CSV table of C-alpha atoms and ligand atoms in Angstrom, one decimal:
chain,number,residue,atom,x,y,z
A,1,UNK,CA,16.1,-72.1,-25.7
A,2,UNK,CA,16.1,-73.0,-29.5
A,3,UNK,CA,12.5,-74.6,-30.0
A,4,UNK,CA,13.4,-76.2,-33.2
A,5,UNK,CA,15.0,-79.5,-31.7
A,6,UNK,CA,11.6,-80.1,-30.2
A,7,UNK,CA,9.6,-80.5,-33.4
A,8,UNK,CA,8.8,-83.5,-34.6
A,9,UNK,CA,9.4,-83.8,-38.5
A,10,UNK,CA,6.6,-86.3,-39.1
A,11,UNK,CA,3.9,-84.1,-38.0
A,12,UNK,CA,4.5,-80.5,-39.7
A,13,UNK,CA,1.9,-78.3,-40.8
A,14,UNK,CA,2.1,-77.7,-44.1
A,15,UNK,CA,0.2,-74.5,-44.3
A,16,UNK,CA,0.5,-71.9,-42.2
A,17,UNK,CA,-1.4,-68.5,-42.5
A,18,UNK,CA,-0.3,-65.5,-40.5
A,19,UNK,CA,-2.3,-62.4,-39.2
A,20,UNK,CA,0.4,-60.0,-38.9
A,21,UNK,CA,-0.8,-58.1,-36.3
A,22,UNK,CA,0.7,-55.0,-34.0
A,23,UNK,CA,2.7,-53.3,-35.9
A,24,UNK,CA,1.2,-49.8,-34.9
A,25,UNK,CA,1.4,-51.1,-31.3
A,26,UNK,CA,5.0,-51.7,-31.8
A,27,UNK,CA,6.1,-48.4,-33.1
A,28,UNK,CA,4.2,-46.3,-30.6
A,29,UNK,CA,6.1,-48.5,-27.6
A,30,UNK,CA,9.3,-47.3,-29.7
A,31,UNK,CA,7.6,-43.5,-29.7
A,32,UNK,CA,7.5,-43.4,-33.7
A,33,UNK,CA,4.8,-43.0,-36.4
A,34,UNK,CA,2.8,-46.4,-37.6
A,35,UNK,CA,5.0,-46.6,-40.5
A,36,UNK,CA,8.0,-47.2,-38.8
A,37,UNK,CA,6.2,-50.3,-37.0
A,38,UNK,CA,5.2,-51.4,-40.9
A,39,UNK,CA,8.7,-51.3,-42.2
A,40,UNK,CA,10.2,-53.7,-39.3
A,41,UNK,CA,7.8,-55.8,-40.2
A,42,UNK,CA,10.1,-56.9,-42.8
A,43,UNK,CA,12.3,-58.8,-40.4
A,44,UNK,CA,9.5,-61.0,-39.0
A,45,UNK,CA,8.3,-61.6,-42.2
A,46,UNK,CA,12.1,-63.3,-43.4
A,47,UNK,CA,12.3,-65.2,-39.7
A,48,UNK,CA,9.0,-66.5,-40.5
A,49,UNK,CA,9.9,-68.0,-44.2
A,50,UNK,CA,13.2,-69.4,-42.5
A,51,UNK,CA,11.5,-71.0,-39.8
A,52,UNK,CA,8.4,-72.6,-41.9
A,53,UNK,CA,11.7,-73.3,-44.6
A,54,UNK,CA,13.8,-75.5,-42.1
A,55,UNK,CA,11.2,-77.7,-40.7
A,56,UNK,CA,9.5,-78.5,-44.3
A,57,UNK,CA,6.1,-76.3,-44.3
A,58,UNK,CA,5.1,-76.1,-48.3
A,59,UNK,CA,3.1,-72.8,-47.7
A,60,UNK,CA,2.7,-69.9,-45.8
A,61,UNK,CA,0.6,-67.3,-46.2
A,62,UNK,CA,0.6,-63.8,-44.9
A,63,UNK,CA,-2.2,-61.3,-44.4
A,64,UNK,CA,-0.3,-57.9,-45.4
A,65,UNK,CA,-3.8,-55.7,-46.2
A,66,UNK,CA,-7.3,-56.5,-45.8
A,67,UNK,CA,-10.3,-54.8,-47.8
A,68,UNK,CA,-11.1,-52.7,-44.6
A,69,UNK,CA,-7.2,-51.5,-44.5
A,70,UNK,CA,-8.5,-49.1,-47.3
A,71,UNK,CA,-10.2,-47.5,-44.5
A,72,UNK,CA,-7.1,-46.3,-43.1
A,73,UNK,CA,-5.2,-42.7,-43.4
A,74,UNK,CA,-4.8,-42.1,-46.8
A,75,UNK,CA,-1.2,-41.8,-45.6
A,76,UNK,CA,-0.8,-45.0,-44.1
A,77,UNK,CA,-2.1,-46.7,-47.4
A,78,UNK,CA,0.3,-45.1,-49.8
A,79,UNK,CA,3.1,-46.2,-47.6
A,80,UNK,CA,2.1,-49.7,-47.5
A,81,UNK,CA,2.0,-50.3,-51.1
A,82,UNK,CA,5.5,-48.5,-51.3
A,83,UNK,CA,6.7,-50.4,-49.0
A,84,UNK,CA,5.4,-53.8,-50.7
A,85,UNK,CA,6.8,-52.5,-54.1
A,86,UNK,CA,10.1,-52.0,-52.9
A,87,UNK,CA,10.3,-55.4,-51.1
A,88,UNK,CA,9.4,-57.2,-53.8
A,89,UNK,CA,12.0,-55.8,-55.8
A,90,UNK,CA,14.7,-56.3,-53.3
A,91,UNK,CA,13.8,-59.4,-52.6
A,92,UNK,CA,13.7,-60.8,-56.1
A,93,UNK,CA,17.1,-62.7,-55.9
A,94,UNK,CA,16.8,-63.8,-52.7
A,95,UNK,CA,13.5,-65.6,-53.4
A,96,UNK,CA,15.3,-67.1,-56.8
A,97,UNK,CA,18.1,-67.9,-54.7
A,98,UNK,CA,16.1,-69.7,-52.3
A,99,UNK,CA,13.7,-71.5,-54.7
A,100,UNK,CA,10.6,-69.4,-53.0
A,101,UNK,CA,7.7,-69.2,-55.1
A,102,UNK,CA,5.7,-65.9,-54.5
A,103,UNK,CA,1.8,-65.7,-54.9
A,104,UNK,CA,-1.1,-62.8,-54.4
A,105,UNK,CA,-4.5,-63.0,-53.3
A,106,UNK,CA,-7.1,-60.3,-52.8
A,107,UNK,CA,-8.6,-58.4,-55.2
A,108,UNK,CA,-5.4,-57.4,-56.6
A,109,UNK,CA,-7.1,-54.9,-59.3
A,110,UNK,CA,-7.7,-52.7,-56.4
A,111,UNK,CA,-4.3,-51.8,-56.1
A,112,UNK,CA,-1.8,-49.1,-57.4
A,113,UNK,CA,-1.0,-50.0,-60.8
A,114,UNK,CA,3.2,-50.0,-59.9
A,115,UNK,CA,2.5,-52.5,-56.7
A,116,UNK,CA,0.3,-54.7,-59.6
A,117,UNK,CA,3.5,-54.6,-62.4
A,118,UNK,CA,6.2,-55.2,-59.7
A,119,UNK,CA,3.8,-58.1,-58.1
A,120,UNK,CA,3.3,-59.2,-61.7
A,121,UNK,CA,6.8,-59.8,-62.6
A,122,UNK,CA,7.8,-61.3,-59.1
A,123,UNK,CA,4.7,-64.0,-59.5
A,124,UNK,CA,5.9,-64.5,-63.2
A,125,UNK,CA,9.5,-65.5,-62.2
A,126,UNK,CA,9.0,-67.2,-59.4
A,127,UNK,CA,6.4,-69.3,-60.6
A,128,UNK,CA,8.0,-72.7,-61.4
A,129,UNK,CA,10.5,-72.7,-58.2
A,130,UNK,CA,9.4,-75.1,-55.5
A,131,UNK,CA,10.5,-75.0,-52.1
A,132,UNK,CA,8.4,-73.0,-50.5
A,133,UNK,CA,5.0,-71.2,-51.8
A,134,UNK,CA,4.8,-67.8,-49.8
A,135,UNK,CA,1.4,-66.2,-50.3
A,136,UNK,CA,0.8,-62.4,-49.8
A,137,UNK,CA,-3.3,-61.9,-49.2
A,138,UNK,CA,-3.7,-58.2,-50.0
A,139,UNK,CA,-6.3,-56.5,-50.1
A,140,UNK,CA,-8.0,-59.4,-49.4
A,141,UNK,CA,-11.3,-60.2,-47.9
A,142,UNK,CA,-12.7,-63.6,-47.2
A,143,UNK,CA,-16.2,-62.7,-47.6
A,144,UNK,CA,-15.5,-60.6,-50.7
A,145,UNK,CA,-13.4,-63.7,-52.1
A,146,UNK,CA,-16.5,-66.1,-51.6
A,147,UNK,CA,-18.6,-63.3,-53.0
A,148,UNK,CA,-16.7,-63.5,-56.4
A,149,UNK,CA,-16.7,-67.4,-56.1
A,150,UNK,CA,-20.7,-67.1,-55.9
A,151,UNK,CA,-20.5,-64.6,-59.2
A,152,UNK,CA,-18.4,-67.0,-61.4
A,153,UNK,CA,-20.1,-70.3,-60.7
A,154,UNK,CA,-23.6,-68.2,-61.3
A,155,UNK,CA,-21.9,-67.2,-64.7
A,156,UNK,CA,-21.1,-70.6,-65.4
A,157,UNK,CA,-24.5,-71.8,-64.7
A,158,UNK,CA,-26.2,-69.2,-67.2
A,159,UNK,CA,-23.6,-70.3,-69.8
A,160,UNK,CA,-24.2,-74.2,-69.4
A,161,UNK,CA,-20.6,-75.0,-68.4
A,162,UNK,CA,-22.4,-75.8,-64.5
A,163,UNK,CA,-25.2,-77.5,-63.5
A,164,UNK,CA,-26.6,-76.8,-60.4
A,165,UNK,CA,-26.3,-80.5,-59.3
A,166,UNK,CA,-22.3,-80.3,-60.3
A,167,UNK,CA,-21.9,-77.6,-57.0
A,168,UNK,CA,-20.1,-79.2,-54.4
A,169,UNK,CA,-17.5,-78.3,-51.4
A,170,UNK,CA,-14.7,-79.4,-54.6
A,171,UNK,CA,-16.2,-76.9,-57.1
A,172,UNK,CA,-16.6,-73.5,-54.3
A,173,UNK,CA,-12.4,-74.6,-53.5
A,174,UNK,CA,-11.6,-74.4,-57.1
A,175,UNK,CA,-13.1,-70.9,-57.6
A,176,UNK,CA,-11.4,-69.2,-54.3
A,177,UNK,CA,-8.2,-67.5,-54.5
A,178,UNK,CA,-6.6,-69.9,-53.0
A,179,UNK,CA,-7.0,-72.9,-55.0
A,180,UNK,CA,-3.5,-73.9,-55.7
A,181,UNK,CA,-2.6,-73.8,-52.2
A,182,UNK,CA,-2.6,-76.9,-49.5
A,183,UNK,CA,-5.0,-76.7,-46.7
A,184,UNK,CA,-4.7,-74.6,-44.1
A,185,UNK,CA,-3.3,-76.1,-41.2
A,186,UNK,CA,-2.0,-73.5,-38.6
A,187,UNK,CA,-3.3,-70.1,-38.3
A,188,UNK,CA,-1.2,-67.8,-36.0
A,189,UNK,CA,-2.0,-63.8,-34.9
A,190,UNK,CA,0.3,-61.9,-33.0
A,191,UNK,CA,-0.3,-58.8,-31.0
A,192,UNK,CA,-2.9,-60.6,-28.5
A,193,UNK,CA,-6.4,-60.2,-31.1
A,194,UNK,CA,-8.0,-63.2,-30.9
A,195,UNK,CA,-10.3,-62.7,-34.2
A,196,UNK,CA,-9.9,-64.2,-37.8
A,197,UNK,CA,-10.3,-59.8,-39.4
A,198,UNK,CA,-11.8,-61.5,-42.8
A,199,UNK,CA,-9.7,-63.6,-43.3
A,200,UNK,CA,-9.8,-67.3,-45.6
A,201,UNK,CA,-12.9,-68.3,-43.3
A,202,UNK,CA,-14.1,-71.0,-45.8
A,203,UNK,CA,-10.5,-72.2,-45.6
A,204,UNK,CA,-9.7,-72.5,-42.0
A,205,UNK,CA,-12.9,-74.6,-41.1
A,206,UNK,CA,-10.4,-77.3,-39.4
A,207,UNK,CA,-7.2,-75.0,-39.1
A,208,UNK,CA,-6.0,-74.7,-35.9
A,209,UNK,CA,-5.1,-71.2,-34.2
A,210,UNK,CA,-2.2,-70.2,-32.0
A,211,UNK,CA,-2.5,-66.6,-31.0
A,212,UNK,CA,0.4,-64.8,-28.9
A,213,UNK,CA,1.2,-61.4,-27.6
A,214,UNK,CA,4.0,-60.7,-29.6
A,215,UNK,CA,3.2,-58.0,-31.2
A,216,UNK,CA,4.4,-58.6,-35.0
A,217,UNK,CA,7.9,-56.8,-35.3
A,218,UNK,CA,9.0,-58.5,-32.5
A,219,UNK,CA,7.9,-62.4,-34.1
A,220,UNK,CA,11.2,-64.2,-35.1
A,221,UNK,CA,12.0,-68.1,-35.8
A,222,UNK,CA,11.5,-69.5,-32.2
A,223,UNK,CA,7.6,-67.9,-32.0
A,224,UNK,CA,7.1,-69.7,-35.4
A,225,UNK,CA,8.7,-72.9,-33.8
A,226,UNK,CA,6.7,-72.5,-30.8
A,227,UNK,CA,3.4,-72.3,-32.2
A,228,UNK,CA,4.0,-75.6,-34.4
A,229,UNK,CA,4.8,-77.1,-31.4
A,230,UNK,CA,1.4,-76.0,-29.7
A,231,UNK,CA,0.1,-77.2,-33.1
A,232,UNK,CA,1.9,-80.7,-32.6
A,233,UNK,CA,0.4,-80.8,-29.1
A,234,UNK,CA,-3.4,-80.7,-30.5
A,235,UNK,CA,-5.3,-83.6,-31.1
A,236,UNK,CA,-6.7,-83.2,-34.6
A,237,UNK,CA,-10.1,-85.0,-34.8
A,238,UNK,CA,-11.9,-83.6,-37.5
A,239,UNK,CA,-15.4,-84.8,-35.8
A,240,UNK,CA,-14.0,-88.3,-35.0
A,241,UNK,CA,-13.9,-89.3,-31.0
A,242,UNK,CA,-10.3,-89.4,-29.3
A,243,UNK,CA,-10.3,-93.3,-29.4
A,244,UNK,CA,-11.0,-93.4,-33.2
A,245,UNK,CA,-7.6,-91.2,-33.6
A,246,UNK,CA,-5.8,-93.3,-31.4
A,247,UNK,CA,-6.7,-96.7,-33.5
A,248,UNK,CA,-5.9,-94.7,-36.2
A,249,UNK,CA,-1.9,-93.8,-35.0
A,250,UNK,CA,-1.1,-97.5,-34.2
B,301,LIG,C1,-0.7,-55.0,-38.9
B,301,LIG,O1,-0.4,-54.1,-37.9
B,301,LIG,C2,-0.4,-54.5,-40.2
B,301,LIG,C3,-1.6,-54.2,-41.1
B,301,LIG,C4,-2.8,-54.4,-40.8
B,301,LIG,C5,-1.3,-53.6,-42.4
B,301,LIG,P1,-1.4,-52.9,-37.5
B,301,LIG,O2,-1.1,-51.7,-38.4
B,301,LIG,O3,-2.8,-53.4,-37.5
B,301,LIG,O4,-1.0,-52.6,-36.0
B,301,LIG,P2,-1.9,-52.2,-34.7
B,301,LIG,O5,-3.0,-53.3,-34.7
B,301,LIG,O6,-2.5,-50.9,-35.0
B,301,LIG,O7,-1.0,-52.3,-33.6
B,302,LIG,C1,-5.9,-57.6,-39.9
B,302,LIG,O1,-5.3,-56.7,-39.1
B,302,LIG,C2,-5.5,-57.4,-41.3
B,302,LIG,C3,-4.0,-57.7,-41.5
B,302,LIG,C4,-3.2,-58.2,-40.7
B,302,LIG,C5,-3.5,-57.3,-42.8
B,302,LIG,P1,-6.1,-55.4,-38.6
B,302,LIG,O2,-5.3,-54.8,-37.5
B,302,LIG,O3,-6.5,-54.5,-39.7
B,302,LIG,O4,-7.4,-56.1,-38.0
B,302,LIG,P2,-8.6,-55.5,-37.0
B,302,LIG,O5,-9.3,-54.5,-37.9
B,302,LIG,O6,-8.0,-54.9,-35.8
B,302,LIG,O7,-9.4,-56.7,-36.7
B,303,LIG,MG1,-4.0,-54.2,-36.1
């Protein structure tokens, strides 16, 4: 069954963030190493950017490597920032091709200085296409993020470009990571966690969150369509009552 058909174009979500989750999982069903569940990841990842592509999602955002990832094997690390090095570079014409814009957030610093050049020069020429912003948070933490949000409107305050009175919900957006980015509408995990790992908690306060079994290698274009369609389903009230909503739609 193609769920694509049963989307309805006036309701799309046009931010989706994804907890790629189960990759390990995936590769030890298949009797190989982790690694080999991180490099067909790649495939889910290009379903994913189709899917969100065709029914006219503006963002989507992945979670690749989270501060606590550093925690890992020191093996499993190094061959996750190859691996993201050498699919940025191959991937370069395809995301001029398609007008995909590519953006990082985390605390980028962190990483190997070859994944920051090649990420570098991908942000830098895609920066002015438009049709779809794809996001990459590596190693990224949510808390971390608001941590450095707290540190820069402190500095700001101690060099009078702030007053205390000027902080609002506007002011803590403009200093996360991801304040060029819509709202986060839909927040998917595969793999069967149901937890949020760290990640954009200030920005998913009225996401909602689809979370399915399939483990990450496995995700393709009909899991993205179906959990837009559970999204479509939801009744988004955003503290109003049901009836308020309604009134609202006629
Ligand atoms: C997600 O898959 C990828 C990263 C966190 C980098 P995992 O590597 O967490 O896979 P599982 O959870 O061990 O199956
Ligand atoms: C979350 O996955 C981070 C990414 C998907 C990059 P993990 O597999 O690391 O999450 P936990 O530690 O099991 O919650
Ligand atoms: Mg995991």
């Amino acid at each position: 069954m193609n769920y694509l058909e049963q989307i309805d174009s006036n309701n799309i979500p046009q931010h989706v963030a994804i907890i790629m989750d189960g990759n390990g999982r995936w590769a030890k069903q298949q009797g190989m190493n982790r690694i080999f569940g991180h490099r067909n990841a790649l495939t889910a990842i290009r379903e994913s950017v189709e899917a969100a592509n065709n029914i006219g999602t503006k963002a989507i955002t992945f979670y690749a490597f989270s501060t606590e990832n550093w925690k890992r094997p020191k093996f499993e690390v190094n061959a996750l920032m190859r691996l993201l090095v050498r699919t940025l570079k191959k991937n370069l014409p395809e995301f001029q091709k398609n007008g995909i814009q590519v953006k990082a957030i985390g605390n980028l610093n962190r990483l190997p200085k070859r994944a920051q050049n090649t990420l570098n020069k991908i942000i830098e020429a895609t920066k002015t296409n438009t049709t779809i912003i794809i996001t990459f948070a590596l190693s990224y933490g949510s808390r971390e993020e608001i941590v450095n949000a707290v540190k820069n409107i402190s500095e700001k305050i101690v060099n009078n470009e702030l007053s205390i009175e000027d902080i609002d919900e506007k002011i803590i957006n403009s200093h996360l990571y991801t304040v060029s980015l819509p709202e986060v509408d839909l927040v998917i995990r595969t793999s069967g966690e149901q937890r949020i790992s760290n990640f954009l908690l200030w920005q998913i306060a009225y996401a909602e969150f689809h979370f399915t079994e399939v483990l990450w290698p496995d995700f393709r274009k009909n899991d993205f369509y179906k959990a837009v369609i559970e999204y479509q389903n939801r009744e988004r009230r955003f503290g109003k009552t049901s009836e308020q909503i309604e009134n609202l739609n006629e």
